[in-house]
mmCIF file of C-alpha atoms (C1' of nucleotides) in Angstrom:
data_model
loop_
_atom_site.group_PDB
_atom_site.id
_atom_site.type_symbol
_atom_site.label_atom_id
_atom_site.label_comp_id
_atom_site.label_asym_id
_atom_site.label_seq_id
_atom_site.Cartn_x
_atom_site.Cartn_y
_atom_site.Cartn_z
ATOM 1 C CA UNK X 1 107.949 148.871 122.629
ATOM 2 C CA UNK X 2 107.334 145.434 121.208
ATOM 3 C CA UNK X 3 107.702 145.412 117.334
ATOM 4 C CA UNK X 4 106.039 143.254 115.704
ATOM 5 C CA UNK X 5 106.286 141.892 112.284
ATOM 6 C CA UNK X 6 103.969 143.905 110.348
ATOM 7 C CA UNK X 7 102.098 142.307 107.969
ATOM 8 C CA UNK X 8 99.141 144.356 106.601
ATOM 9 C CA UNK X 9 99.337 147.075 104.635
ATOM 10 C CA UNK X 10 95.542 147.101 103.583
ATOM 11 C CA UNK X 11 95.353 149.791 101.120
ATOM 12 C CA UNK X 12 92.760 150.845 99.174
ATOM 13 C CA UNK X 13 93.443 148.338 96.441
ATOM 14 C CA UNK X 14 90.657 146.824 94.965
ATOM 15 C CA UNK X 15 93.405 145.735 91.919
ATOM 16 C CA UNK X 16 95.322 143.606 94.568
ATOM 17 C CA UNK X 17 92.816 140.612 94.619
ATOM 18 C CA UNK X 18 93.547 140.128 91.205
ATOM 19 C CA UNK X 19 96.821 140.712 90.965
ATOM 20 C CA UNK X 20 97.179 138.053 93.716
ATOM 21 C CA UNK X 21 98.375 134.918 91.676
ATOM 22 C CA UNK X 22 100.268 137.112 89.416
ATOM 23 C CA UNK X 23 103.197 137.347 91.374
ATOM 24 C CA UNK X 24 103.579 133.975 91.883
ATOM 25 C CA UNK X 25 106.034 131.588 90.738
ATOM 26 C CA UNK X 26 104.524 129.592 87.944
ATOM 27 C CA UNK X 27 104.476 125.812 88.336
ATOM 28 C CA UNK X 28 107.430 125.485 86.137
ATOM 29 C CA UNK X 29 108.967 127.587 88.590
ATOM 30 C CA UNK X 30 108.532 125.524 91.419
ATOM 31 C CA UNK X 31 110.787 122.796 92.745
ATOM 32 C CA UNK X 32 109.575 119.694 91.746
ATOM 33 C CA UNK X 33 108.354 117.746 94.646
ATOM 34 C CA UNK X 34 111.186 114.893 94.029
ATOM 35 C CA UNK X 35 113.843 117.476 94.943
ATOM 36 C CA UNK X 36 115.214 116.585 98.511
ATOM 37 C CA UNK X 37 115.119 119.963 100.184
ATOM 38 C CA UNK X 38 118.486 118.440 101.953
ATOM 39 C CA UNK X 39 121.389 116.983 100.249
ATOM 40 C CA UNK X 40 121.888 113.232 101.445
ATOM 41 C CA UNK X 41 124.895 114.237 102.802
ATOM 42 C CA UNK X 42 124.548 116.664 104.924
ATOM 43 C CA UNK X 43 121.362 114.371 105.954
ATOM 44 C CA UNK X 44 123.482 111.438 106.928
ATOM 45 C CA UNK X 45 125.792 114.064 109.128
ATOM 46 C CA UNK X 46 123.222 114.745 111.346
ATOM 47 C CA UNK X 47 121.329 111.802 111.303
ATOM 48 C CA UNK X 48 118.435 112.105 109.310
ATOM 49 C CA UNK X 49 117.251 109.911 107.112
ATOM 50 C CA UNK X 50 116.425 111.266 103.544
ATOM 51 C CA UNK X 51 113.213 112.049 103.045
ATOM 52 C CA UNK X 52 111.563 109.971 100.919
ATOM 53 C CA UNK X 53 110.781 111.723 97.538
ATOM 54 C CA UNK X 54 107.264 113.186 98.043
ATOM 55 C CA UNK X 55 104.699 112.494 95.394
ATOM 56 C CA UNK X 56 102.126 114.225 94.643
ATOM 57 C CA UNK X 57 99.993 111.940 96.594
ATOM 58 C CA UNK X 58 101.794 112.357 99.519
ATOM 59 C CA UNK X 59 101.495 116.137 99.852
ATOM 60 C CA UNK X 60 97.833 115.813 99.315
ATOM 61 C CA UNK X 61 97.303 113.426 101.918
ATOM 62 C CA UNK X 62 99.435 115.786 104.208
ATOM 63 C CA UNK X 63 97.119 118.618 103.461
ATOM 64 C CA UNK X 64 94.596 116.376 104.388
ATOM 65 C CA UNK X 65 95.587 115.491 107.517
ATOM 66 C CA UNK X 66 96.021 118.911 108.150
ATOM 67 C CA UNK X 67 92.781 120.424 107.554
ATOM 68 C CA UNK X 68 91.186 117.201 109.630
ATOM 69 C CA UNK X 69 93.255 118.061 112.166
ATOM 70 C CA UNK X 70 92.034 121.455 112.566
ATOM 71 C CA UNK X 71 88.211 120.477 112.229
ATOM 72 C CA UNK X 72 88.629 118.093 114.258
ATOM 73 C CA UNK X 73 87.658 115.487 112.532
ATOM 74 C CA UNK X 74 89.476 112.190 112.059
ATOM 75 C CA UNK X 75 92.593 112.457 109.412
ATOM 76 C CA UNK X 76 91.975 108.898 107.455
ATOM 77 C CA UNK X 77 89.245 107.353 105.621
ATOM 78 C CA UNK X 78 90.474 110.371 102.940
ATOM 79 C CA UNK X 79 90.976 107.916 100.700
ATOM 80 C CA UNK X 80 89.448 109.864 98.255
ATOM 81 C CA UNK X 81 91.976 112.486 97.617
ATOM 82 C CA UNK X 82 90.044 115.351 95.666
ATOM 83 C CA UNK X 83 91.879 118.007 95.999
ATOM 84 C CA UNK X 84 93.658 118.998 93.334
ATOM 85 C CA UNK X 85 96.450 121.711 93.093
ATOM 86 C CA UNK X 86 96.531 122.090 89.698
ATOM 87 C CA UNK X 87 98.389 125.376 88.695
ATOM 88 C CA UNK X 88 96.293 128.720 89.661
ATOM 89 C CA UNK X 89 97.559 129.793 87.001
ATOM 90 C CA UNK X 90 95.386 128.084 84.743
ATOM 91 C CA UNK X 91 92.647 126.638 86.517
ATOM 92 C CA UNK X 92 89.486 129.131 86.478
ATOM 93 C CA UNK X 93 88.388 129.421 90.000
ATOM 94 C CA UNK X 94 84.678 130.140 90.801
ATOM 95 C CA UNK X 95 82.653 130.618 93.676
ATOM 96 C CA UNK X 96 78.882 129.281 94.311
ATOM 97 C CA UNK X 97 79.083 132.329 96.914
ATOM 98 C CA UNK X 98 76.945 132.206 99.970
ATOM 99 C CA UNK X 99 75.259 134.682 102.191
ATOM 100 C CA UNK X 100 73.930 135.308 105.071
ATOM 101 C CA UNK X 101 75.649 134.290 108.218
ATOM 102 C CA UNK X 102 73.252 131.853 110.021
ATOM 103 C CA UNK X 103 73.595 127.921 109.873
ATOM 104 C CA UNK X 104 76.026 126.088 110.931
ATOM 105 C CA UNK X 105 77.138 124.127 107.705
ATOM 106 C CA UNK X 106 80.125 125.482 105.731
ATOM 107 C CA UNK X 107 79.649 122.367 103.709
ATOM 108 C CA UNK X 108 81.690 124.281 100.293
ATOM 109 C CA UNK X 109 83.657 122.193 98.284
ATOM 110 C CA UNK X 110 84.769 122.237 94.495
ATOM 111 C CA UNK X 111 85.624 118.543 93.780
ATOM 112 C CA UNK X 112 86.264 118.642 90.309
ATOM 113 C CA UNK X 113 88.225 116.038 90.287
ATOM 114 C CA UNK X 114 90.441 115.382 87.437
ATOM 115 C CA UNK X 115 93.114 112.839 86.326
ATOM 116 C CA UNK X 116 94.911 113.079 89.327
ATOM 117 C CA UNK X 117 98.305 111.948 87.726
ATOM 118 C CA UNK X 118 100.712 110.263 89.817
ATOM 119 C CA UNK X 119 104.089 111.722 89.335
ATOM 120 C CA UNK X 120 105.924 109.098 90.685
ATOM 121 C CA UNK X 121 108.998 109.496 92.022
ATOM 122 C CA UNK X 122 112.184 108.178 90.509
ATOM 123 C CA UNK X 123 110.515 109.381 86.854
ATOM 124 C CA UNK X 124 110.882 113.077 87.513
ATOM 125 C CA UNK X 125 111.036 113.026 83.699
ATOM 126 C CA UNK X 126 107.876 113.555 83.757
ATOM 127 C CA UNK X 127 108.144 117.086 83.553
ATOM 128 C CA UNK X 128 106.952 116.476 79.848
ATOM 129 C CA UNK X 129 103.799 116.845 81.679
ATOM 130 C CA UNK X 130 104.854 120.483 82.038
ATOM 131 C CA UNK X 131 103.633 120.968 78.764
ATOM 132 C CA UNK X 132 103.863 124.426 78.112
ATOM 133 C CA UNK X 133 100.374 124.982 76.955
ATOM 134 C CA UNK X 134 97.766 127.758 77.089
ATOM 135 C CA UNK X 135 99.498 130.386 79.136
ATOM 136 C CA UNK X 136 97.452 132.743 78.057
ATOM 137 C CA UNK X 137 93.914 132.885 80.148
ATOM 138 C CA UNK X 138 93.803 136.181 78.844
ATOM 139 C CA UNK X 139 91.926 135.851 76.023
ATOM 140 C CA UNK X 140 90.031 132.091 76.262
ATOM 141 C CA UNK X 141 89.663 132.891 80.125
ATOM 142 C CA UNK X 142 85.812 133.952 79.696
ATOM 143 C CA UNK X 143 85.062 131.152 76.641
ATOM 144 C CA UNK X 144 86.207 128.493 79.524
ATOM 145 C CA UNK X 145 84.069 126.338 80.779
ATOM 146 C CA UNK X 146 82.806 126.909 84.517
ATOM 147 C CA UNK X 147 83.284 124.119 86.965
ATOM 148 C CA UNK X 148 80.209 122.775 88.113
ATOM 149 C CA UNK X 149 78.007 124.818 90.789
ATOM 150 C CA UNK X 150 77.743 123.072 94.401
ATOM 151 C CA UNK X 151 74.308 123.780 96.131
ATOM 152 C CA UNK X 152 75.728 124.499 99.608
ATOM 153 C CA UNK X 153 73.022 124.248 102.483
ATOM 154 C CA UNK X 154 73.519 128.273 102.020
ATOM 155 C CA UNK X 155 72.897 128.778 98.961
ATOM 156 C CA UNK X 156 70.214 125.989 98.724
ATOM 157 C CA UNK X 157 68.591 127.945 102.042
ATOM 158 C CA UNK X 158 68.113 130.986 100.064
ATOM 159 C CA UNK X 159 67.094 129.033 97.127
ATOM 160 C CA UNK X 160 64.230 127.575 98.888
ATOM 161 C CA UNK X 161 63.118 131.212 100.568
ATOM 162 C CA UNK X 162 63.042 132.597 97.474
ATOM 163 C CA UNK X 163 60.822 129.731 96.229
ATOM 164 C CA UNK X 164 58.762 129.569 98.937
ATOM 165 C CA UNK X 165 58.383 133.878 98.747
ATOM 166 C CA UNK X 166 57.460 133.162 95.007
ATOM 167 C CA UNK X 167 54.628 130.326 95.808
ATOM 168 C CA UNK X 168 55.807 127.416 93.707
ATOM 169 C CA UNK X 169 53.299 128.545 91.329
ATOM 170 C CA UNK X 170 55.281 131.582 90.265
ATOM 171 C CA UNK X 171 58.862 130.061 90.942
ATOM 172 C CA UNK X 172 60.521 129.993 87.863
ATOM 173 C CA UNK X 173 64.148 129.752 87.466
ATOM 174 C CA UNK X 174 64.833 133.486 86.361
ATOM 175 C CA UNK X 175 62.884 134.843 88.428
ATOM 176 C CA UNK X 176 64.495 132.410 91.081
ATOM 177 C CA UNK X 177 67.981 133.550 90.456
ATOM 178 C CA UNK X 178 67.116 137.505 89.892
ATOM 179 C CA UNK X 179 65.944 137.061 93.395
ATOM 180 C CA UNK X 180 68.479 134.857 95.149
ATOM 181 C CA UNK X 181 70.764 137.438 94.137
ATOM 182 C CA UNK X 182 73.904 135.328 93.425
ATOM 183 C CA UNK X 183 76.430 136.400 91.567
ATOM 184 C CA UNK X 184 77.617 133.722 88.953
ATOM 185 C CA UNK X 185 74.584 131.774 89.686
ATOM 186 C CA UNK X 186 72.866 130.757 86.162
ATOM 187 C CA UNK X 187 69.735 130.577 84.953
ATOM 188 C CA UNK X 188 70.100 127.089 83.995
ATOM 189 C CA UNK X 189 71.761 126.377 87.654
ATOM 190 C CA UNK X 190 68.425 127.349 89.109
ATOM 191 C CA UNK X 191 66.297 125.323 86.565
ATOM 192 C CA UNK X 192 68.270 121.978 87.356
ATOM 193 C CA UNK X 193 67.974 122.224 90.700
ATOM 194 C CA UNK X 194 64.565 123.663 90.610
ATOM 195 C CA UNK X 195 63.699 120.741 88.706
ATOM 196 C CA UNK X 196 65.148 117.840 91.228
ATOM 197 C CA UNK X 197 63.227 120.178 94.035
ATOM 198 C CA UNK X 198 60.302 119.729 92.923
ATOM 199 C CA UNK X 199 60.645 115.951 92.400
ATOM 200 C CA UNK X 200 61.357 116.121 96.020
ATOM 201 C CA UNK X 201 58.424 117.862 97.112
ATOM 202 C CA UNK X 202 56.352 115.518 95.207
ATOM 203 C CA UNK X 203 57.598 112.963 96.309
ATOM 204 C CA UNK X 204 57.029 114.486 99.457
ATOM 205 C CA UNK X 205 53.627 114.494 99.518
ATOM 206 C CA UNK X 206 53.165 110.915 98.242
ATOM 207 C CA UNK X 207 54.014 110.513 101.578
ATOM 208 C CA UNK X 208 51.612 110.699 104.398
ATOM 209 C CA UNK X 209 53.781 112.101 107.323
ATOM 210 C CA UNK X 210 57.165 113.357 107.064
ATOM 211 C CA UNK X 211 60.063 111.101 106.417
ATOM 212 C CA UNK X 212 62.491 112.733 104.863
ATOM 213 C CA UNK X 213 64.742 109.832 102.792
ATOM 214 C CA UNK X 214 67.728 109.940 104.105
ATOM 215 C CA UNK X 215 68.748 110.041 100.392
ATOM 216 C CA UNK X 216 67.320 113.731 100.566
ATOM 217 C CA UNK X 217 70.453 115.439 103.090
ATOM 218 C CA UNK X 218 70.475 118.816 101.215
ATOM 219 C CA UNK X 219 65.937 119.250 101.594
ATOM 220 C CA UNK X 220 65.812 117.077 103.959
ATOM 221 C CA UNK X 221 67.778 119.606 106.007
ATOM 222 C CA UNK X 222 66.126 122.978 104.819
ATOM 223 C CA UNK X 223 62.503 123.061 106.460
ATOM 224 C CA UNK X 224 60.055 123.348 103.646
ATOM 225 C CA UNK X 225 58.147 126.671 104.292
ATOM 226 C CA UNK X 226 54.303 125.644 104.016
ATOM 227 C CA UNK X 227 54.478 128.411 102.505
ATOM 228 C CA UNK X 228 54.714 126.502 99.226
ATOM 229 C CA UNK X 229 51.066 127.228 98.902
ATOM 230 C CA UNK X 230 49.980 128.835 95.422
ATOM 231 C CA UNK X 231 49.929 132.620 95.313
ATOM 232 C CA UNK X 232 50.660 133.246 91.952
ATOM 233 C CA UNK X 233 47.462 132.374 90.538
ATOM 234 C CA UNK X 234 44.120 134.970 89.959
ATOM 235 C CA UNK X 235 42.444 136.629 92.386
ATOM 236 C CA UNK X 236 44.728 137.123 95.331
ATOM 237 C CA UNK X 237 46.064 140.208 95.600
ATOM 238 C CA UNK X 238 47.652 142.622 93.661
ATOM 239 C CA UNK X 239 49.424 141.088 90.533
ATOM 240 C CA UNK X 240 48.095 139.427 87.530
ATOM 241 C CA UNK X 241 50.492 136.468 87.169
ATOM 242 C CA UNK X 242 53.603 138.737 86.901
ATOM 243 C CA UNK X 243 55.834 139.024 89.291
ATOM 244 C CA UNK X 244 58.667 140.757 88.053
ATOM 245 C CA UNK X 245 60.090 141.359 91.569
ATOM 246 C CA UNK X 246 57.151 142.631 93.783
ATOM 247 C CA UNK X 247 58.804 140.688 97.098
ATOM 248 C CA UNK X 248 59.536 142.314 99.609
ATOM 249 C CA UNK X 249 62.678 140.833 100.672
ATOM 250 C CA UNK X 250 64.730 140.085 97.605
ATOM 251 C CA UNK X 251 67.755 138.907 98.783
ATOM 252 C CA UNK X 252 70.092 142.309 99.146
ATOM 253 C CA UNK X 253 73.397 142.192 97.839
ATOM 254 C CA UNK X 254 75.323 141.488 101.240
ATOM 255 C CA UNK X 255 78.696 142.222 101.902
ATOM 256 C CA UNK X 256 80.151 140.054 104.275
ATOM 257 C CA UNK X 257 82.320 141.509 106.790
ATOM 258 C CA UNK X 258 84.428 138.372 107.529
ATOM 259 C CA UNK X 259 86.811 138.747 110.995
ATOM 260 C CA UNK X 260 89.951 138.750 110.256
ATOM 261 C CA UNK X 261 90.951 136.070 111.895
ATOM 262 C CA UNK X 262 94.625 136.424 113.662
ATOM 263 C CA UNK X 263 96.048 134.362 110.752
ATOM 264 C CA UNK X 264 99.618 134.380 112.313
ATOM 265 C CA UNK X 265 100.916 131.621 113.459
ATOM 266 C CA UNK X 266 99.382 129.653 110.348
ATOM 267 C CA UNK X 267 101.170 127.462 108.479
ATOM 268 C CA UNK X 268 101.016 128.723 104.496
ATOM 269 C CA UNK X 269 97.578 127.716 104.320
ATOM 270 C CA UNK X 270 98.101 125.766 100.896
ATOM 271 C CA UNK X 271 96.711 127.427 98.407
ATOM 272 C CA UNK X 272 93.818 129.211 100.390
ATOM 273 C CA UNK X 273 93.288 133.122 98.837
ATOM 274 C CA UNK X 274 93.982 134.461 101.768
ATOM 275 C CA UNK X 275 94.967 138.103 101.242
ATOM 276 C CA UNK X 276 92.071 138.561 99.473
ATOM 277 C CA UNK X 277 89.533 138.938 102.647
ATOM 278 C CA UNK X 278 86.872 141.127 101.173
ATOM 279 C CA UNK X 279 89.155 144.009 101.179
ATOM 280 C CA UNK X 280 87.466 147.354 102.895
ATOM 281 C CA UNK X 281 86.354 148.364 99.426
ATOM 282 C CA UNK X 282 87.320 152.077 98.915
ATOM 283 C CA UNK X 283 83.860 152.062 97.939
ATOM 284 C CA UNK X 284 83.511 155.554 95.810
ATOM 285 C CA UNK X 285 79.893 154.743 96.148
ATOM 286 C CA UNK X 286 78.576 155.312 93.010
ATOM 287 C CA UNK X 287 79.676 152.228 91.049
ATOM 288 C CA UNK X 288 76.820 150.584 90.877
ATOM 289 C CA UNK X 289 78.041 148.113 88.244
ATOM 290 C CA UNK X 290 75.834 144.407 88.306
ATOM 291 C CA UNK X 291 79.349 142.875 89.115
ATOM 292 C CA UNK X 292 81.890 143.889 91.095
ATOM 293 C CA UNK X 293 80.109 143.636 94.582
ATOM 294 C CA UNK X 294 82.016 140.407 95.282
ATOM 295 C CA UNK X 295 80.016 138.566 97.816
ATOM 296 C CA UNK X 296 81.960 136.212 99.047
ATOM 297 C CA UNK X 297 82.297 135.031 102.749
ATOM 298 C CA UNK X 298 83.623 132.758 105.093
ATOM 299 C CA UNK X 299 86.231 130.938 104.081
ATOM 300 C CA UNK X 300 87.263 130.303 107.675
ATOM 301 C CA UNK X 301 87.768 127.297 108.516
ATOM 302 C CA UNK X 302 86.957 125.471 105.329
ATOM 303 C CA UNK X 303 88.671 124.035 102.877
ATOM 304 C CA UNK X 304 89.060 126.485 100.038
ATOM 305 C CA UNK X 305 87.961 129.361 99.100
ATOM 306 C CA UNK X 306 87.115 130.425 95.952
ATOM 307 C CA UNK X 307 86.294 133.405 94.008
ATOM 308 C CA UNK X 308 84.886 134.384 90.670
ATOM 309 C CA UNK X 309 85.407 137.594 89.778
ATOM 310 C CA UNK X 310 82.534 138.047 87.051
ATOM 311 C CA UNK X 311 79.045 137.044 87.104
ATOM 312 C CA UNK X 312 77.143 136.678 84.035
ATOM 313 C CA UNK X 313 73.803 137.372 84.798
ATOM 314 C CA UNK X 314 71.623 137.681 81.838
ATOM 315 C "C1'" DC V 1 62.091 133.987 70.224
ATOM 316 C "C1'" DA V 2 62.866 133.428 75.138
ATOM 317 C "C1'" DA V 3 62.008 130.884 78.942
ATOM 318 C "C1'" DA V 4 60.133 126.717 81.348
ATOM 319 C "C1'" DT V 5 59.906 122.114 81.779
ATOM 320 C "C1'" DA V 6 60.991 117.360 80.707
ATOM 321 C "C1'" DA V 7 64.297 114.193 79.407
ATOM 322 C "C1'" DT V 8 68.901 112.780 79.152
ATOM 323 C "C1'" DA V 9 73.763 112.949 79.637
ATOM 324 C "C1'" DT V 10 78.082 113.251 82.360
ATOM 325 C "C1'" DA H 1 73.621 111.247 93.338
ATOM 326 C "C1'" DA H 2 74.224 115.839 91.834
ATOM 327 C "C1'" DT H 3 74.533 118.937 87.987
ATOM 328 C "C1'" DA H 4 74.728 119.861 83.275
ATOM 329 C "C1'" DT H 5 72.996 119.707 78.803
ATOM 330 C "C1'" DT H 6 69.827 118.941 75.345
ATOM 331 C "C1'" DA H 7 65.125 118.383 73.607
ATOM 332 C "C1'" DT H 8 60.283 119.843 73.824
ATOM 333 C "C1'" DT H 9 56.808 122.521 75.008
ATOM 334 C "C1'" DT H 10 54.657 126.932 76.308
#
DNA sequence: CAAATAATAT
DNA sequence: AATATTATTT
């Protein structure tokens, strides 16, 4: 009977996700991307020509290629290079999570770009750059500094049914996020985008018929419910003015039950999380901690994924 | 004082 | 331009 390589074990281990990078080499570890994987030598014996020393750069642009290639989508004009492998190890991954599987966009990208240093080759010696710095995220992991939220069309979709649940009169940016139900999202994530929303909308209704700028992608794309009408105000209904969380249809934490996909005959996906597909939680059911229900989802087919493993909500 | 909003900063 | 951060106001 056929035998197969065997490559799951799923277990109940909700520890594996984070124990995921630990195992890994450590960039120090690694061999540097000068290194000719074949000695020049046994190159010229069989005819092939050196490789040239890889850069940085180089692999980047390789990835790139890569990923087009599987979207389908043309390889160049990625001039802009902004992916960055800087060392798991240190960088704090996040993730503006999204819900709900409906639209088609998977539009999620974490472009912090950084000094993307060009380790040229022929000055290997730059290993100085291998400064052996903070190894310990231990301790100044939660004092760091998160990377910047991205508004995907998902998670700007749910911001704008929340809203439009709330009446813009009662949309505020706590209650906003308690409702959106996002893990990691902030307070002050809602208020800044709340706050360039409603410039929008005003804007909007400066003008007589719809004409969404094309400036405007993100609203322009998510169909303002009419249903920004007022409803927080007196004399409708059953509330005063608060509205701790009378709705209906806050958004449930969802657990995303992403297919997994036959990732076989893959190529080492780069540095995609892979293992870490919403494991089938040994849920014991009665952990009902704020945290901990990881909602992540569909990294297929994107670029990266990324996960956060604590939320702050406050 | 906390939260919302407006105004800036990156 | 998109978010973050800070300053003011509620």
């Amino acid at each position: 009977m056929g035998e197969e390589v065997q490559m799951c074990e799923f277990e109940g281990d909700e520890e594996r996700v984070l124990e995921w990078e630990a195992g890994l080499p450590s960039v120090n570890d690694l061999m540097p991307l000068s290194q000719l994987l074949i000695p020049p030598e046994l190159a010229s014996a069989f005819i092939i020509k050196p490789e040239p020393c890889r850069s940085m750069v180089d692999v980047n642009r390789a990835s790139q290629n890569t990923l087009s290639s599987l979207l389908g989508q043309s390889p160049e004009l990625s001039l802009s290079n902004n992916f960055n492998f800087k060392s798991f190890t240190e960088e704090r991954t996040r993730d503006p999570l999204d819900v709900e599987g409906d639209e088609t966009d998977l539009t999620r990208e974490g472009s912090d770009s950084r000094k993307l240093r060009r380790i040229d080759s022929g000055a290997e010696e730059a290993d100085s750059a291998l400064r052996p710095e903070n190894c310990n995220d231990d301790l100044s992991a939660r004092a760091l500094k998160r990377p910047r939220l991205v508004w995907t069309p998902q998670l700007h979709k749910r911001f704008v049914d929340v809203v439009a649940h709330l009446g813009i009169k009662s949309a505020v940016p706590k209650t906003i996020m308690q409702l959106m139900n996002v893990e990691g999202l902030t307070r002050e994530n809602v208020a800044s985008h709340l706050q360039k929303y409603r410039l929008y909308l005003k804007r909007m209704q400066g003008l007589s018929s719809e004409g969404p700028s094309p400036s405007d992608h993100l609203f322009a794309s998510t169909p303002v419910p009419p249903s920004l009408n007022e409803s927080g105000g007196s004399g409708h209904g059953c509330n005063g003015g608060h509205v701790p969380m009378p709705i209906p249809m806050p958004y449930a934490p969802q657990m995303m039950p992403m297919p997994v996909l036959g990732m076989s005959h893959g190529h080492g996906h780069m540095g995609m999380p892979v293992g870490n597909t919403a494991a089938p939680h040994p849920y014991h059911g009665f952990e009902s901690h704020p945290y901990n229900m990881v909602q992540q989802r569909d990294w297929s087919g994107t670029k990266f994924g990324y996960q956060r493993v604590v939320g702050n909500d406050k």
